[in-house]
């Protein structure tokens, strides 16, 4: 069964550093998403991406965040200057024309 | 209450018993989905129910949807120790983008 792959599974970074979280969505999917989950809390929508542009973003997704699909296969989330409160599990998801979300297994980001 | 709230927050039952979790939401929806998350892991899609459906089955899972009450329930029959996990409902209200709004989750513990 096709999978959404996320790397790395765990990333530790110092406050103020830039991080890039990587995702390989399912190849024929068209819609791509990033969600995050702070430990013990609910999963929150960050951003959706379709047709090579952001289609919607949440209040969390401020100027420190950006997304890219640089080569038609990878889908990346960049945090420019990480803060302690960015520590969370980040989930990538993709969806095809027919409804059906597939989530990756997540990247646990720890900012120290 | 927030869009997508589950109750109870935590549920412990004996193996073999049935587990029922509820989800309430506030706005009109297109679909409602249930996900499982083992501790610190990724989100596993369990079942999707469309707004024009009232009940759906998948193996030991039964989901109901009452759009007049804006609520859904997930029933797991004949529970097993491996069902121990957190369960989240997620709704989408936007045609096209279909971002998901997650509930707060129910932590289910199956006692062997």
Coordinates of C-alpha atoms in Angstrom, one line a residue:
Chain A
X1 CA 0.0 0.0 0.0
X2 CA 1.4 3.5 -0.9
X3 CA 2.8 5.4 2.0
X4 CA 3.7 9.0 2.9
X5 CA 7.3 9.0 4.0
X6 CA 8.7 11.5 6.5
X7 CA 12.4 12.2 7.4
X8 CA 13.9 12.4 9.8
X9 CA 11.8 10.6 12.4
X10 CA 13.4 12.7 15.1
X11 CA 15.2 16.0 14.9
X12 CA 16.8 17.9 17.8
X13 CA 17.8 21.5 17.1
X14 CA 19.0 24.5 19.0
X15 CA 16.7 27.5 19.4
X16 CA 17.1 29.9 16.6
X17 CA 18.3 27.3 14.1
X18 CA 16.6 26.6 10.8
X19 CA 15.1 23.2 10.3
X20 CA 13.7 21.5 7.2
X21 CA 11.3 18.6 7.6
X22 CA 10.9 16.4 4.6
X23 CA 8.1 14.4 3.2
X24 CA 7.5 12.3 0.2
X25 CA 3.8 12.2 -0.5
X26 CA 2.1 9.5 -2.5
X27 CA 3.1 10.0 -6.1
X28 CA -0.3 10.6 -7.8
X29 CA -1.7 12.7 -5.0
X30 CA -2.5 16.3 -5.6
X31 CA -3.1 17.9 -2.2
X32 CA -0.5 18.1 0.5
X33 CA -0.7 19.2 4.1
X34 CA 1.3 19.7 7.2
X35 CA -0.1 19.3 10.7
X36 CA 1.5 19.4 14.1
X37 CA 0.8 18.0 17.4
X38 CA 2.3 19.4 20.6
X39 CA 2.8 16.7 23.1
X40 CA -0.4 15.7 24.8
X41 CA -2.5 18.0 22.7
X42 CA -4.7 17.8 19.6
X43 CA -3.4 17.6 16.0
X44 CA -3.5 21.1 14.4
X45 CA -3.7 22.1 10.8
X46 CA -0.7 24.2 9.6
X47 CA -0.9 24.5 5.8
X48 CA -2.3 23.0 2.7
X49 CA -0.7 23.0 -0.7
X50 CA -2.2 22.5 -4.1
X51 CA -1.1 23.2 -7.6
X52 CA 2.3 24.4 -6.4
X53 CA 1.0 27.0 -4.1
X54 CA -0.4 27.4 -0.6
X55 CA -4.2 27.0 -0.6
X56 CA -4.8 27.7 3.1
X57 CA -2.7 28.3 6.2
X58 CA -3.5 28.6 9.8
X59 CA -2.6 31.3 12.3
X60 CA 0.2 29.1 13.5
X61 CA 1.8 29.2 10.1
X62 CA 3.5 32.6 10.4
X63 CA 6.4 34.1 8.6
X64 CA 8.8 31.7 10.2
X65 CA 7.2 28.8 8.3
X66 CA 7.4 28.0 4.6
X67 CA 6.7 25.1 2.4
X68 CA 8.1 24.0 -0.9
X69 CA 7.7 21.2 -3.4
X70 CA 11.0 21.7 -5.1
X71 CA 11.3 18.7 -7.4
X72 CA 7.8 17.3 -7.8
X73 CA 8.2 14.5 -5.3
X74 CA 9.4 16.0 -2.0
X75 CA 7.3 18.3 0.1
X76 CA 9.2 20.3 2.7
X77 CA 8.4 22.4 5.7
X78 CA 11.0 24.9 6.8
X79 CA 11.1 26.7 10.1
X80 CA 13.5 29.6 9.8
X81 CA 14.3 30.3 13.4
X82 CA 13.0 27.7 15.7
X83 CA 11.5 28.5 19.1
X84 CA 11.1 26.3 22.1
X85 CA 7.3 26.2 21.4
X86 CA 7.9 24.7 18.0
X87 CA 8.7 21.4 19.7
X88 CA 6.1 19.1 18.5
X89 CA 5.3 16.1 16.2
X90 CA 4.9 17.3 12.6
X91 CA 2.8 15.2 10.3
X92 CA 2.8 15.4 6.5
X93 CA -0.3 14.2 4.7
X94 CA -1.4 13.9 1.1
X95 CA -4.7 13.3 -0.7
X96 CA -5.7 12.3 -4.2
X97 CA -8.7 13.3 -6.3
X98 CA -10.8 10.7 -4.6
X99 CA -11.1 11.5 -0.9
X100 CA -8.6 9.7 1.2
X101 CA -6.0 11.2 3.5
X102 CA -2.7 9.4 4.1
X103 CA -0.6 10.6 6.9
X104 CA 3.1 10.0 7.3
X105 CA 4.5 8.6 10.6
X106 CA 5.7 12.1 11.7
X107 CA 8.8 13.9 12.6
X108 CA 9.4 14.6 16.3
X109 CA 11.0 18.0 16.5
X110 CA 12.7 18.9 19.8
X111 CA 14.0 22.5 20.1
X112 CA 16.5 22.9 23.0
Chain B
X1 CA -16.6 23.7 23.1
X2 CA -14.1 23.4 20.2
X3 CA -14.8 21.8 16.9
X4 CA -14.2 18.1 17.4
X5 CA -14.3 17.2 21.0
X6 CA -14.3 13.6 22.1
X7 CA -15.6 12.1 25.3
X8 CA -14.6 10.5 27.4
X9 CA -11.1 11.9 27.5
X10 CA -9.9 8.5 28.9
X11 CA -11.5 5.1 29.0
X12 CA -10.3 1.9 30.5
X13 CA -12.1 -1.4 29.9
X14 CA -11.4 -5.1 30.2
X15 CA -10.3 -7.0 27.1
X16 CA -13.3 -8.4 25.3
X17 CA -15.6 -5.6 26.2
X18 CA -16.9 -3.0 23.8
X19 CA -15.5 0.5 23.8
X20 CA -17.6 3.5 22.8
X21 CA -16.1 6.9 22.1
X22 CA -18.1 10.0 21.2
X23 CA -17.2 13.1 19.2
X24 CA -19.0 16.4 18.9
X25 CA -18.4 19.2 16.4
X26 CA -19.8 22.6 15.8
X27 CA -19.9 23.5 12.1
X28 CA -21.4 21.7 9.2
X29 CA -19.2 19.0 7.8
X30 CA -18.4 17.2 4.6
X31 CA -16.9 14.1 6.1
X32 CA -15.9 12.8 9.5
X33 CA -13.0 10.4 10.0
X34 CA -11.7 8.5 13.0
X35 CA -7.9 8.0 13.5
X36 CA -5.9 5.9 15.9
X37 CA -2.6 7.0 17.3
X38 CA -0.3 4.7 19.3
X39 CA 1.7 6.6 21.9
X40 CA 4.1 9.0 20.2
X41 CA 3.4 7.5 16.8
X42 CA 1.7 8.4 13.5
X43 CA -2.0 8.7 12.7
X44 CA -3.7 5.6 11.3
X45 CA -6.9 6.2 9.4
X46 CA -9.6 3.9 10.6
X47 CA -12.8 4.9 8.9
X48 CA -14.5 7.7 7.1
X49 CA -18.2 8.5 7.1
X50 CA -19.8 11.0 4.8
X51 CA -22.3 13.6 5.9
X52 CA -25.1 11.8 4.1
X53 CA -24.3 8.5 5.8
X54 CA -25.6 7.5 9.2
X55 CA -23.7 4.4 10.0
X56 CA -20.7 2.6 8.7
X57 CA -18.9 -0.7 9.6
X58 CA -15.4 -1.9 9.2
X59 CA -14.4 -5.1 10.9
X60 CA -14.8 -4.6 14.6
X61 CA -15.5 -0.9 14.1
X62 CA -18.9 0.8 13.9
X63 CA -19.2 4.5 13.3
X64 CA -22.4 6.5 13.6
X65 CA -23.1 10.0 12.5
X66 CA -25.9 12.2 13.6
X67 CA -25.6 15.5 11.7
X68 CA -28.7 17.0 13.5
X69 CA -26.8 16.6 16.8
X70 CA -23.4 17.2 15.2
X71 CA -22.1 14.1 16.8
X72 CA -20.4 10.8 16.0
X73 CA -19.6 7.7 17.9
X74 CA -17.0 5.0 17.4
X75 CA -17.7 1.6 18.7
X76 CA -14.9 -1.0 19.0
X77 CA -16.4 -4.4 19.6
X78 CA -14.6 -7.3 21.4
X79 CA -11.7 -5.1 22.4
X80 CA -8.1 -6.4 22.3
X81 CA -5.0 -5.3 24.1
X82 CA -3.7 -4.0 20.8
X83 CA -6.5 -1.5 20.6
X84 CA -4.9 0.5 23.4
X85 CA -4.2 3.9 21.8
X86 CA -5.6 7.4 21.4
X87 CA -8.6 7.8 19.1
X88 CA -9.3 11.1 17.4
X89 CA -12.2 12.3 15.3
X90 CA -11.4 14.7 12.5
X91 CA -13.9 16.7 10.4
X92 CA -13.6 18.6 7.2
X93 CA -15.9 21.4 6.3
X94 CA -14.4 22.9 3.2
X95 CA -15.1 21.5 -0.3
X96 CA -11.9 21.4 -2.2
X97 CA -9.2 22.1 0.4
X98 CA -10.6 19.6 2.9
X99 CA -8.3 20.5 5.7
X100 CA -9.0 18.4 8.8
X101 CA -10.0 19.7 12.2
X102 CA -9.1 17.2 14.9
X103 CA -10.8 16.6 18.2
X104 CA -9.0 16.4 21.5
X105 CA -8.9 12.6 21.5
X106 CA -9.9 9.7 23.8
X107 CA -7.2 7.7 25.4
X108 CA -8.4 4.1 25.4
X109 CA -6.7 1.5 27.6
X110 CA -7.6 -2.2 27.3
X111 CA -6.8 -4.2 30.4
X112 CA -5.8 -7.8 29.6

